Amino acid sequence: MVRDGSRSVKTPSDRTEKREKTKTSRCLPIYLRKKKKVEERFITMLIQRALSRARVPSTSRYFSSLSSIQMQTINLPKSPPFSFSSNNHGCNFLKSKPSSVSSPYSTAAFSLGKSNRKGVVPLAALLQIGGVQIATDDVVKENDPTNNVPDSIFAKLGMQLHRRENHPLGILKKTIYDYFDINFPGKFEKFDDLCPIVTVKQNFDDVLVPPDHVSRSYNDTYYVNSDTVLRCHTSAHQAELFRNGHTHFLVTGDVYRRDSIDGTHYPVFHQMEGVRVFSPEDWSGSDMDGTAYAAADLKRSLEGLAKHLFGAVEMRWVDTYFPFTNPSYELEIFFQGKWLEVLGCGVTEQAILHASGRTDIVAWAFGLGLERLAMVLFDIPDIRLFWSSDERFTSQFSEGKLGVKFKPFSKFPPCYKDMSFWINDGFTENNLCEIVRGIAGDLVEEVTLIDNFTNKKGMTSHCYRITYRSMERSLTDDEINELQEQVREAVQNKLNVVLR
Ligand code: FA5
Ligand code: MG
């Protein structure tokens, strides 16, 4: 099958298959259950979630679910580049400490501190993002059952790849800015330094994600504590920006999701949110109501963006569901022989606007995956490459050079290791992937379920194939064997499964 960790390279049958798969993967991580003391409120919340999981409205693990597809091929010249600007908003979560950074373009500043608890990767002990200082212990709390952020994820906080001018994501961000500046001169405000640590209210409640929605689970989202998360989408900033009166804006940032492992999914990736507000005078001269007017403008604007980025590209619209928009759509682009989902969008639910004190307006919104678009644009075959500091990768990209195609410096051989075990009720693929990623880091290319059966006693066995491959060098047998041994031990100890 074409794999889709719930949202990318998908066919309708894949989606059905994934749906079946995710039904079984909505349990809480076992390590949470093993922690001794859990606040009563928290237990109640977990029980409510577990009970309500059967009623989850979305068929994919995050926000969207498929309904129908319209095909379309775009073949028009690209528009010329243009200049851009950026804004800064602080982080309004946790105990925000005053920042020493005054520049509105503050890049995250690192001060390297103690090595992490496992003594493997030196972690930044203190970060500054969006003008706020964040210490390791603010985000990674090993003995707190309400926290599931591992060191490997904390290590990515503050990297802000989208703010690096010569990085493919920075080049792409600027090109999208150019498109909006050319077509809506002076209209769209840009935010690319908003803090990724947000409240549960911002991430979910403010955008109408139902209390029992699967995306809220500890299996899918990184929780700093029961009220605070690493944002899992840039939509987390919508409501606040509406409240503050913004009507045209682009929000770019790193987002975090517990997920499966393959070439188009990574637990940290980058999104750009776009929002445009219309007032009654905008649609009164047309023969459409506000919603139809906004939907038409949205599709036109995004098709224009696709033309600006790619010139000719085969793409299709897919009707879908998001809690925060209606109607809702996804845009897919044909890439490397498969349909790749690159963005979700729709007409903003009135309840979001009303809650922000805006009653007579209509808005459209989109959230696009920067890595997905950059993979198509620069021919980057694997999402891990975006994190590479290998000069053979980084030196291939420079500001303003959009058409450059990535030249793989070498294709190193993969090494496959299979692992079978009897699963338990709490087993989820995301927990497995996090363990594998925590040990093997970016040396793991893919984790795939290759066998699944239940015996007469009702015990279920899973066999996973782990593909190890470095993007930068050949791996030795000894190195892989040692990693695999560590993975087996950790899987057995942390997931309480029985290896076969
Ligand atoms: C959202 O995140 C919605 N907030 C988008 C949206 C905004 C809809 C505003 C309507 C209005 P979704 O989960 O589909 O939707 O993610 C959006 C895009 O992020 C996807 O289309 C894909 O391009 C990218 N994406 C999602 N998961 C990953 C991942 N694990 N790795 C890389 N890119 C991803
Ligand atoms: Mg999606």
Coordinates of C-alpha atoms and ligand atoms in Angstrom, one line a residue:
M1 CA 0.0 0.0 0.0
V2 CA 1.0 3.6 -0.3
R3 CA 1.5 4.6 3.3
D4 CA -0.2 7.6 4.8
G5 CA 0.5 8.3 8.5
S6 CA -3.1 9.5 8.4
R7 CA -2.6 12.5 6.3
S8 CA -0.2 12.4 3.4
V9 CA 0.3 10.2 0.4
K10 CA -3.1 8.6 0.2
T11 CA -5.6 6.9 -1.9
P12 CA -9.1 6.4 -0.8
S13 CA -8.4 2.8 0.0
D14 CA -5.3 3.7 2.0
R15 CA -7.4 6.0 4.0
T16 CA -9.9 3.3 4.8
E17 CA -7.0 1.0 5.7
K18 CA -5.4 3.7 7.9
R19 CA -8.8 4.3 9.5
E20 CA -8.9 0.7 10.5
K21 CA -5.4 0.9 11.8
T22 CA -5.9 4.0 13.8
K23 CA -8.9 2.6 15.5
T24 CA -6.6 0.2 17.3
S25 CA -4.0 2.8 18.0
R26 CA -6.0 5.2 20.1
C27 CA -4.9 3.9 23.5
L28 CA -2.8 5.7 26.0
P29 CA 1.0 5.1 26.2
I30 CA 1.7 2.3 28.6
Y31 CA 4.4 4.4 30.4
L32 CA 1.7 6.8 31.4
R33 CA -0.2 4.1 33.1
K34 CA 2.8 3.0 35.0
K35 CA 3.5 6.3 36.6
K36 CA 2.5 6.3 40.3
K37 CA 0.5 9.4 41.1
V38 CA -1.9 10.9 38.7
E39 CA -4.1 13.8 39.6
E40 CA -7.7 12.9 40.0
R41 CA -8.9 15.4 37.5
F42 CA -6.5 14.1 35.0
I43 CA -7.6 10.5 35.5
T44 CA -11.2 11.5 34.9
M45 CA -10.2 13.3 31.8
L46 CA -8.4 10.2 30.5
I47 CA -11.3 7.9 31.3
Q48 CA -13.7 10.3 29.5
R49 CA -11.4 10.3 26.5
A50 CA -11.0 6.5 26.4
L51 CA -14.7 6.1 26.7
S52 CA -15.5 8.6 24.0
R53 CA -13.0 7.3 21.5
A54 CA -15.5 5.3 19.7
R55 CA -17.4 8.5 18.8
V56 CA -14.4 10.3 17.3
P57 CA -15.8 12.3 14.3
S58 CA -12.7 12.5 12.3
T59 CA -11.6 9.4 10.4
S60 CA -7.9 10.4 10.3
R61 CA -5.8 10.8 13.4
Y62 CA -5.6 14.5 13.0
F63 CA -8.1 16.9 11.7
S64 CA -9.3 15.9 8.3
S65 CA -11.3 13.1 6.7
L66 CA -11.9 12.4 3.1
S67 CA -15.1 12.7 1.1
S68 CA -14.6 13.4 -2.6
I69 CA -11.9 14.3 -5.2
Q70 CA -11.8 16.6 -8.1
M71 CA -8.9 16.4 -10.6
Q72 CA -7.2 19.3 -12.2
T73 CA -3.9 20.1 -13.9
I74 CA -2.3 23.5 -13.7
N75 CA 0.0 24.7 -16.3
L76 CA 0.8 28.4 -16.2
P77 CA 3.9 30.6 -15.9
K78 CA 5.4 31.4 -12.5
S79 CA 5.2 35.0 -11.1
P80 CA 8.4 36.9 -10.3
P81 CA 9.7 37.1 -6.8
F82 CA 9.0 40.0 -4.4
S83 CA 10.1 41.2 -1.0
F84 CA 8.7 40.4 2.5
S85 CA 8.6 41.5 6.1
S86 CA 8.0 39.7 9.4
N87 CA 6.5 40.4 12.8
N88 CA 6.9 39.1 16.3
H89 CA 4.5 37.9 19.0
G90 CA 5.5 36.6 22.4
C91 CA 4.8 33.2 23.9
N92 CA 1.7 33.4 26.1
F93 CA 1.9 30.1 27.9
L94 CA 3.4 28.8 31.2
K95 CA 5.3 31.1 33.4
S96 CA 6.7 33.4 30.7
K97 CA 9.9 34.9 31.8
P98 CA 11.0 38.3 30.6
S99 CA 13.3 38.1 27.6
S100 CA 16.6 39.8 27.0
V101 CA 15.9 39.7 23.3
S102 CA 14.6 42.9 21.9
S103 CA 14.8 42.4 18.1
P104 CA 11.5 41.6 16.5
Y105 CA 13.4 39.0 14.4
S106 CA 14.9 37.2 17.4
T107 CA 16.2 33.8 16.3
A108 CA 16.1 31.3 19.1
A109 CA 19.3 31.7 21.1
F110 CA 20.9 28.6 22.5
S111 CA 23.1 28.3 25.5
L112 CA 24.5 24.7 25.7
G113 CA 24.1 23.2 29.1
K114 CA 24.2 19.9 30.8
S115 CA 24.1 16.8 28.7
N116 CA 20.7 15.0 28.8
R117 CA 19.8 12.4 31.3
K118 CA 20.7 9.5 29.1
G119 CA 24.1 11.2 28.5
V120 CA 23.8 10.9 24.7
V121 CA 22.9 14.2 23.0
P122 CA 23.9 17.5 24.6
L123 CA 20.7 19.5 24.9
A124 CA 20.2 23.3 24.9
A125 CA 19.3 24.0 28.5
L126 CA 17.8 27.3 27.8
L127 CA 16.1 28.6 24.6
Q128 CA 14.6 31.9 23.6
I129 CA 11.7 31.7 21.3
G130 CA 9.4 34.5 20.4
G131 CA 11.1 36.6 23.1
V132 CA 10.5 34.0 25.8
Q133 CA 13.1 32.0 27.7
I134 CA 12.4 28.3 27.9
A135 CA 14.4 25.9 30.1
T136 CA 14.7 22.2 29.4
D137 CA 12.8 21.4 32.7
D138 CA 9.9 23.6 31.6
V139 CA 9.2 21.2 28.7
V140 CA 10.7 17.8 29.5
K141 CA 9.5 16.4 32.9
E142 CA 10.4 12.8 33.1
N143 CA 8.5 12.1 36.3
D144 CA 5.4 14.0 35.5
P145 CA 2.7 11.7 34.2
T146 CA 1.0 14.6 32.4
N147 CA 4.1 15.2 30.3
N148 CA 5.1 13.1 27.3
V149 CA 7.8 15.3 25.6
P150 CA 11.0 13.3 25.1
D151 CA 14.5 14.9 25.0
S152 CA 14.7 14.1 21.2
I153 CA 11.7 16.5 20.7
F154 CA 13.0 19.2 23.0
A155 CA 16.2 19.1 21.0
K156 CA 14.3 20.4 18.0
L157 CA 12.6 23.3 19.8
G158 CA 13.9 26.6 18.7
M159 CA 15.6 25.3 15.6
Q160 CA 13.2 27.3 13.5
L161 CA 14.4 26.0 10.1
H162 CA 11.8 28.2 8.4
R163 CA 13.8 31.3 9.5
R164 CA 17.0 30.2 7.8
E165 CA 17.4 32.2 4.6
N166 CA 19.4 29.5 2.7
H167 CA 17.4 26.6 4.0
P168 CA 14.8 25.1 1.6
L169 CA 12.0 25.9 4.1
G170 CA 13.2 29.5 4.5
I171 CA 13.4 29.9 0.7
L172 CA 9.9 28.4 0.3
K173 CA 8.5 30.6 3.0
K174 CA 9.8 33.7 1.3
T175 CA 8.4 32.6 -2.0
I176 CA 5.0 32.2 -0.5
Y177 CA 5.3 35.6 1.1
D178 CA 6.2 37.0 -2.4
Y179 CA 3.0 35.5 -3.8
F180 CA 0.8 37.2 -1.2
D181 CA 2.7 40.5 -1.5
I182 CA 2.3 40.6 -5.2
N183 CA -1.4 39.7 -5.2
F184 CA -2.5 41.5 -2.1
P185 CA 0.0 44.4 -1.8
G186 CA 0.5 45.5 1.8
K187 CA -2.4 43.3 3.1
F188 CA -1.0 40.1 4.7
E189 CA 0.8 40.4 8.0
K190 CA 3.5 37.8 8.7
F191 CA 4.3 36.1 11.9
D192 CA 7.1 33.5 12.1
D193 CA 8.3 33.6 15.6
L194 CA 5.2 32.8 17.7
C195 CA 6.1 30.4 20.5
P196 CA 5.3 26.7 19.8
I197 CA 4.3 26.0 23.4
V198 CA 0.6 26.9 23.6
T199 CA -2.4 26.1 25.8
V200 CA -4.8 23.2 25.2
K201 CA -7.4 26.0 24.8
Q202 CA -5.4 27.7 22.0
N203 CA -4.5 24.4 20.2
F204 CA -7.9 22.7 20.5
D205 CA -10.8 24.6 22.2
D206 CA -10.4 27.9 20.4
V207 CA -10.7 26.1 17.0
L208 CA -13.6 24.0 18.1
V209 CA -11.8 20.6 18.2
P210 CA -14.3 18.5 20.1
P211 CA -13.3 17.3 23.6
D212 CA -13.3 13.7 22.4
H213 CA -11.4 14.3 19.2
V214 CA -8.6 11.8 18.7
S215 CA -6.0 14.5 18.0
R216 CA -6.2 15.5 21.6
S217 CA -4.9 12.2 22.8
Y218 CA -1.6 11.6 24.5
N219 CA -0.9 9.1 21.7
D220 CA -1.0 11.9 19.1
T221 CA 0.0 15.1 20.8
Y222 CA 3.0 16.2 22.9
Y223 CA 1.7 17.5 26.3
V224 CA 3.9 19.7 28.5
N225 CA 1.3 19.3 31.2
S226 CA -2.4 18.7 31.1
D227 CA -3.1 22.3 30.1
T228 CA -0.2 22.9 27.8
V229 CA 1.0 21.3 24.5
L230 CA 3.6 21.7 21.8
R231 CA 1.3 23.1 19.1
C232 CA 0.3 20.4 16.6
H233 CA -0.8 23.0 14.0
T234 CA -0.4 26.7 13.3
S235 CA -4.2 27.0 13.6
A236 CA -3.5 27.3 17.3
H237 CA -2.9 31.0 16.8
Q238 CA -6.0 31.8 14.7
A239 CA -8.4 32.8 17.4
E240 CA -6.0 35.1 19.2
L241 CA -5.1 36.9 16.0
F242 CA -8.8 37.3 15.2
R243 CA -9.3 38.7 18.6
N244 CA -6.5 41.2 18.1
G245 CA -8.2 42.5 15.0
H246 CA -6.0 41.0 12.3
T247 CA -7.8 40.4 9.0
H248 CA -5.1 39.1 6.6
F249 CA -2.2 37.1 8.1
L250 CA 0.3 34.3 7.5
V251 CA 1.7 32.4 10.5
T252 CA 4.7 30.1 9.9
G253 CA 6.1 27.8 12.6
D254 CA 7.3 24.4 13.7
V255 CA 4.6 22.0 14.8
Y256 CA 4.8 18.8 16.7
R257 CA 2.9 15.4 16.4
R258 CA 3.5 11.9 17.6
D259 CA 3.4 10.0 14.4
S260 CA 4.5 7.0 12.4
I261 CA 7.9 7.0 10.6
D262 CA 8.3 7.2 6.9
G263 CA 9.7 9.4 4.2
T264 CA 7.0 12.1 4.4
H265 CA 6.2 12.1 8.1
Y266 CA 8.4 13.6 10.8
P267 CA 7.4 14.4 14.5
V268 CA 8.4 18.0 14.0
F269 CA 7.5 19.7 10.8
H270 CA 6.6 23.2 9.6
Q271 CA 3.3 24.7 8.7
M272 CA 2.1 28.0 7.3
E273 CA -1.3 29.2 8.2
G274 CA -3.0 31.8 6.0
V275 CA -6.2 33.7 6.9
R276 CA -8.2 36.2 5.0
V277 CA -11.3 38.0 6.4
F278 CA -14.1 39.4 4.2
S279 CA -16.8 42.0 5.1
P280 CA -20.3 42.1 3.7
E281 CA -19.3 44.8 1.2
D282 CA -16.8 42.3 -0.4
W283 CA -19.5 39.8 -1.4
S284 CA -22.6 42.0 -1.7
G285 CA -21.9 42.9 -5.4
S286 CA -21.5 39.2 -6.3
D287 CA -24.3 36.7 -6.8
M288 CA -22.9 34.6 -3.9
D289 CA -23.4 34.5 -0.2
G290 CA -20.4 35.2 2.0
T291 CA -19.4 31.5 2.4
A292 CA -19.5 30.7 -1.3
Y293 CA -17.6 33.9 -2.0
A294 CA -14.9 33.1 0.5
A295 CA -14.7 29.4 -0.7
A296 CA -14.3 30.5 -4.3
D297 CA -11.6 33.1 -3.4
L298 CA -9.8 30.5 -1.3
K299 CA -9.5 28.0 -4.1
R300 CA -8.5 30.7 -6.6
S301 CA -5.8 32.0 -4.2
L302 CA -4.4 28.6 -3.5
E303 CA -4.4 27.5 -7.2
G304 CA -2.6 30.8 -7.9
L305 CA -0.1 29.9 -5.2
A306 CA 0.5 26.5 -6.7
K307 CA 1.1 28.1 -10.1
H308 CA 3.5 30.6 -8.5
L309 CA 5.5 27.8 -6.9
F310 CA 5.4 25.1 -9.5
G311 CA 4.3 26.4 -12.8
A312 CA 2.9 23.2 -14.1
V313 CA 1.8 20.6 -11.6
E314 CA -0.9 17.9 -11.5
M315 CA -3.1 18.6 -8.5
R316 CA -6.5 17.8 -7.1
W317 CA -9.0 19.1 -4.6
V318 CA -10.4 16.7 -2.0
D319 CA -13.5 17.5 0.0
T320 CA -12.8 16.8 3.6
Y321 CA -13.7 17.6 7.3
F322 CA -12.0 19.9 9.7
P323 CA -13.7 21.0 13.0
F324 CA -12.7 24.6 12.3
T325 CA -13.9 25.0 8.7
N326 CA -16.9 24.4 6.6
P327 CA -16.7 23.6 3.8
S328 CA -13.3 22.1 4.0
Y329 CA -10.8 20.9 1.4
E330 CA -7.4 19.3 1.0
L331 CA -5.0 19.9 -1.9
E332 CA -3.0 17.0 -3.2
I333 CA -0.1 17.1 -5.7
F334 CA 1.2 14.2 -7.7
F335 CA 4.8 13.6 -6.6
Q336 CA 7.0 10.5 -7.2
G337 CA 4.2 8.5 -8.5
K338 CA 1.8 9.2 -5.6
W339 CA -0.7 11.8 -4.5
L340 CA 0.9 13.9 -1.7
E341 CA -1.4 15.9 0.6
V342 CA 0.1 19.4 0.9
L343 CA -2.5 21.5 2.6
G344 CA -5.8 21.6 4.4
C345 CA -8.2 24.6 4.1
G346 CA -11.7 25.9 4.3
V347 CA -14.2 28.6 5.3
T348 CA -13.8 29.4 9.0
E349 CA -16.6 28.3 11.3
Q350 CA -18.7 31.3 12.4
A351 CA -18.4 30.2 16.0
I352 CA -14.7 30.9 16.0
L353 CA -15.3 34.4 14.6
H354 CA -18.1 35.1 17.1
A355 CA -16.0 34.0 20.0
S356 CA -13.4 36.5 18.9
G357 CA -16.0 39.2 18.9
R358 CA -16.5 39.4 15.1
T359 CA -20.0 38.9 14.0
D360 CA -20.6 40.3 10.5
I361 CA -17.6 38.7 8.7
V362 CA -16.6 35.6 6.8
A363 CA -13.0 34.2 6.6
W364 CA -11.1 31.6 4.8
A365 CA -8.1 29.7 6.3
F366 CA -5.5 27.3 5.1
G367 CA -2.7 25.3 6.7
L368 CA 0.0 24.0 4.4
G369 CA 2.9 21.6 5.1
L370 CA 6.1 23.4 4.2
E371 CA 8.2 20.2 4.0
R372 CA 5.7 18.6 1.7
L373 CA 5.7 21.5 -0.7
A374 CA 9.5 21.8 -0.5
M375 CA 9.9 18.1 -1.3
V376 CA 8.0 18.7 -4.5
L377 CA 9.7 22.0 -5.3
F378 CA 13.3 20.9 -4.7
D379 CA 13.0 17.2 -5.4
I380 CA 13.9 16.3 -1.8
P381 CA 13.2 12.6 -1.5
D382 CA 13.1 12.2 2.3
I383 CA 11.8 14.5 5.0
R384 CA 14.7 13.8 7.3
L385 CA 17.0 15.7 5.0
F386 CA 15.5 19.0 6.1
W387 CA 17.3 18.5 9.4
S388 CA 20.7 17.6 7.9
S389 CA 23.6 19.8 8.7
D390 CA 25.8 18.0 6.1
E391 CA 27.3 20.5 3.9
R392 CA 26.6 18.4 0.8
F393 CA 22.9 19.1 1.6
T394 CA 23.0 22.6 2.9
S395 CA 25.3 24.0 0.2
Q396 CA 22.9 23.1 -2.5
F397 CA 20.3 25.8 -1.5
S398 CA 20.5 29.5 -1.4
E399 CA 18.2 32.4 -1.0
G400 CA 16.1 33.3 -4.0
K401 CA 17.0 30.1 -5.9
L402 CA 13.7 28.3 -6.2
G403 CA 14.1 26.0 -9.2
V404 CA 17.2 24.2 -7.9
K405 CA 16.7 20.4 -7.8
F406 CA 18.4 18.5 -5.0
K407 CA 21.2 16.3 -6.2
P408 CA 21.5 13.3 -3.9
F409 CA 25.2 13.0 -2.9
S410 CA 24.9 9.3 -2.7
K411 CA 22.3 6.6 -2.1
F412 CA 23.5 4.5 0.8
P413 CA 22.1 0.9 1.2
P414 CA 19.2 0.3 3.5
C415 CA 19.4 -2.3 6.3
Y416 CA 16.2 -4.1 7.3
K417 CA 15.5 -5.5 10.7
D418 CA 12.3 -7.3 11.6
M419 CA 10.9 -7.5 15.1
S420 CA 7.9 -9.5 16.2
F421 CA 6.0 -9.3 19.5
W422 CA 2.7 -10.1 21.2
I423 CA 1.0 -6.7 21.7
N424 CA -1.1 -5.7 24.7
D425 CA -4.2 -3.5 25.0
G426 CA -2.1 -0.3 25.4
F427 CA 0.1 -0.9 22.4
T428 CA 0.2 1.9 19.8
E429 CA 2.4 2.3 16.7
N430 CA 3.2 5.9 17.7
N431 CA 4.7 4.7 21.0
L432 CA 6.8 2.2 19.1
C433 CA 8.0 4.8 16.6
E434 CA 8.9 7.2 19.4
I435 CA 11.1 4.6 21.0
V436 CA 12.8 3.7 17.7
R437 CA 13.3 7.3 16.8
G438 CA 14.6 8.0 20.4
I439 CA 17.3 5.4 19.9
A440 CA 18.2 5.4 16.2
G441 CA 17.4 9.1 15.6
D442 CA 17.4 10.0 11.9
L443 CA 19.1 6.7 11.0
V444 CA 15.6 5.2 11.0
E445 CA 14.0 5.7 7.6
E446 CA 10.7 3.7 8.0
V447 CA 8.8 1.5 10.4
T448 CA 6.2 -0.7 8.7
L449 CA 3.8 -3.2 10.0
I450 CA 4.4 -6.3 7.8
D451 CA 2.5 -9.0 9.6
N452 CA -0.4 -9.0 12.0
F453 CA -2.4 -12.0 13.2
T454 CA -4.4 -13.1 16.2
N455 CA -4.0 -16.7 17.5
K456 CA -6.7 -19.0 18.9
K457 CA -6.1 -17.7 22.4
G458 CA -6.9 -14.2 21.2
M459 CA -3.3 -13.0 21.4
T460 CA -2.3 -10.6 18.7
S461 CA 1.2 -10.6 17.2
H462 CA 2.7 -7.7 15.2
C463 CA 5.8 -7.9 13.1
Y464 CA 7.4 -4.5 12.2
R465 CA 10.2 -4.0 9.7
I466 CA 12.6 -1.2 10.6
T467 CA 14.5 0.3 7.8
Y468 CA 17.8 1.8 8.8
R469 CA 19.6 4.1 6.4
S470 CA 21.8 7.1 6.8
M471 CA 21.4 9.9 4.4
E472 CA 25.1 10.8 4.8
R473 CA 27.2 7.6 5.1
S474 CA 27.3 3.8 5.0
L475 CA 26.2 2.1 8.3
T476 CA 28.2 -0.9 9.6
D477 CA 26.5 -4.2 10.5
D478 CA 27.8 -3.8 14.1
E479 CA 26.3 -0.4 14.4
I480 CA 22.9 -1.5 13.2
N481 CA 22.9 -4.7 15.3
E482 CA 23.7 -2.7 18.4
L483 CA 20.9 -0.2 17.6
Q484 CA 18.4 -3.0 17.0
E485 CA 19.4 -4.7 20.2
Q486 CA 18.7 -1.5 22.1
V487 CA 15.4 -1.0 20.3
R488 CA 14.3 -4.6 21.2
E489 CA 15.2 -4.1 24.9
A490 CA 13.5 -0.7 25.1
V491 CA 10.4 -1.9 23.3
Q492 CA 10.1 -4.9 25.7
N493 CA 10.7 -2.8 28.8
K494 CA 8.8 0.4 28.0
L495 CA 5.8 -1.1 26.0
N496 CA 5.5 -4.3 28.1
V497 CA 5.1 -6.4 25.0
V498 CA 6.4 -10.0 24.7
L499 CA 9.1 -10.4 22.0
R500 CA 8.8 -13.5 19.9
Ligands
FA5_1 C1 -4.1 20.8 9.8 O1 -3.1 20.8 10.5 C2 -5.1 22.0 9.8 N1 -4.8 22.9 10.9 C3 -5.0 22.7 8.5 C4 -6.0 23.8 8.3 C5 -5.8 25.1 8.6 C6 -7.3 23.4 7.7 C7 -6.8 26.1 8.5 C8 -8.3 24.3 7.6 C9 -8.0 25.7 7.9 P1 -3.5 18.6 8.7 O2 -3.4 17.7 9.8 O3 -4.1 18.0 7.4 O4 -4.4 19.9 8.9 O5 -2.1 19.2 8.3 C10 -1.9 20.2 7.3 C11 -0.7 19.8 6.4 O6 0.5 19.6 7.2 C12 -0.9 18.5 5.6 O7 -1.6 18.7 4.5 C13 0.6 18.1 5.3 O8 1.1 18.8 4.2 C14 1.3 18.6 6.6 N2 1.6 17.5 7.5 C15 0.7 16.9 8.3 N3 1.4 15.9 9.1 C16 2.7 15.9 8.7 C17 3.9 15.2 9.2 N4 3.8 14.3 10.1 N5 5.0 15.5 8.6 C18 5.1 16.5 7.6 N6 4.0 17.2 7.2 C19 2.8 16.9 7.7
MG2 MG -4.7 16.4 6.5

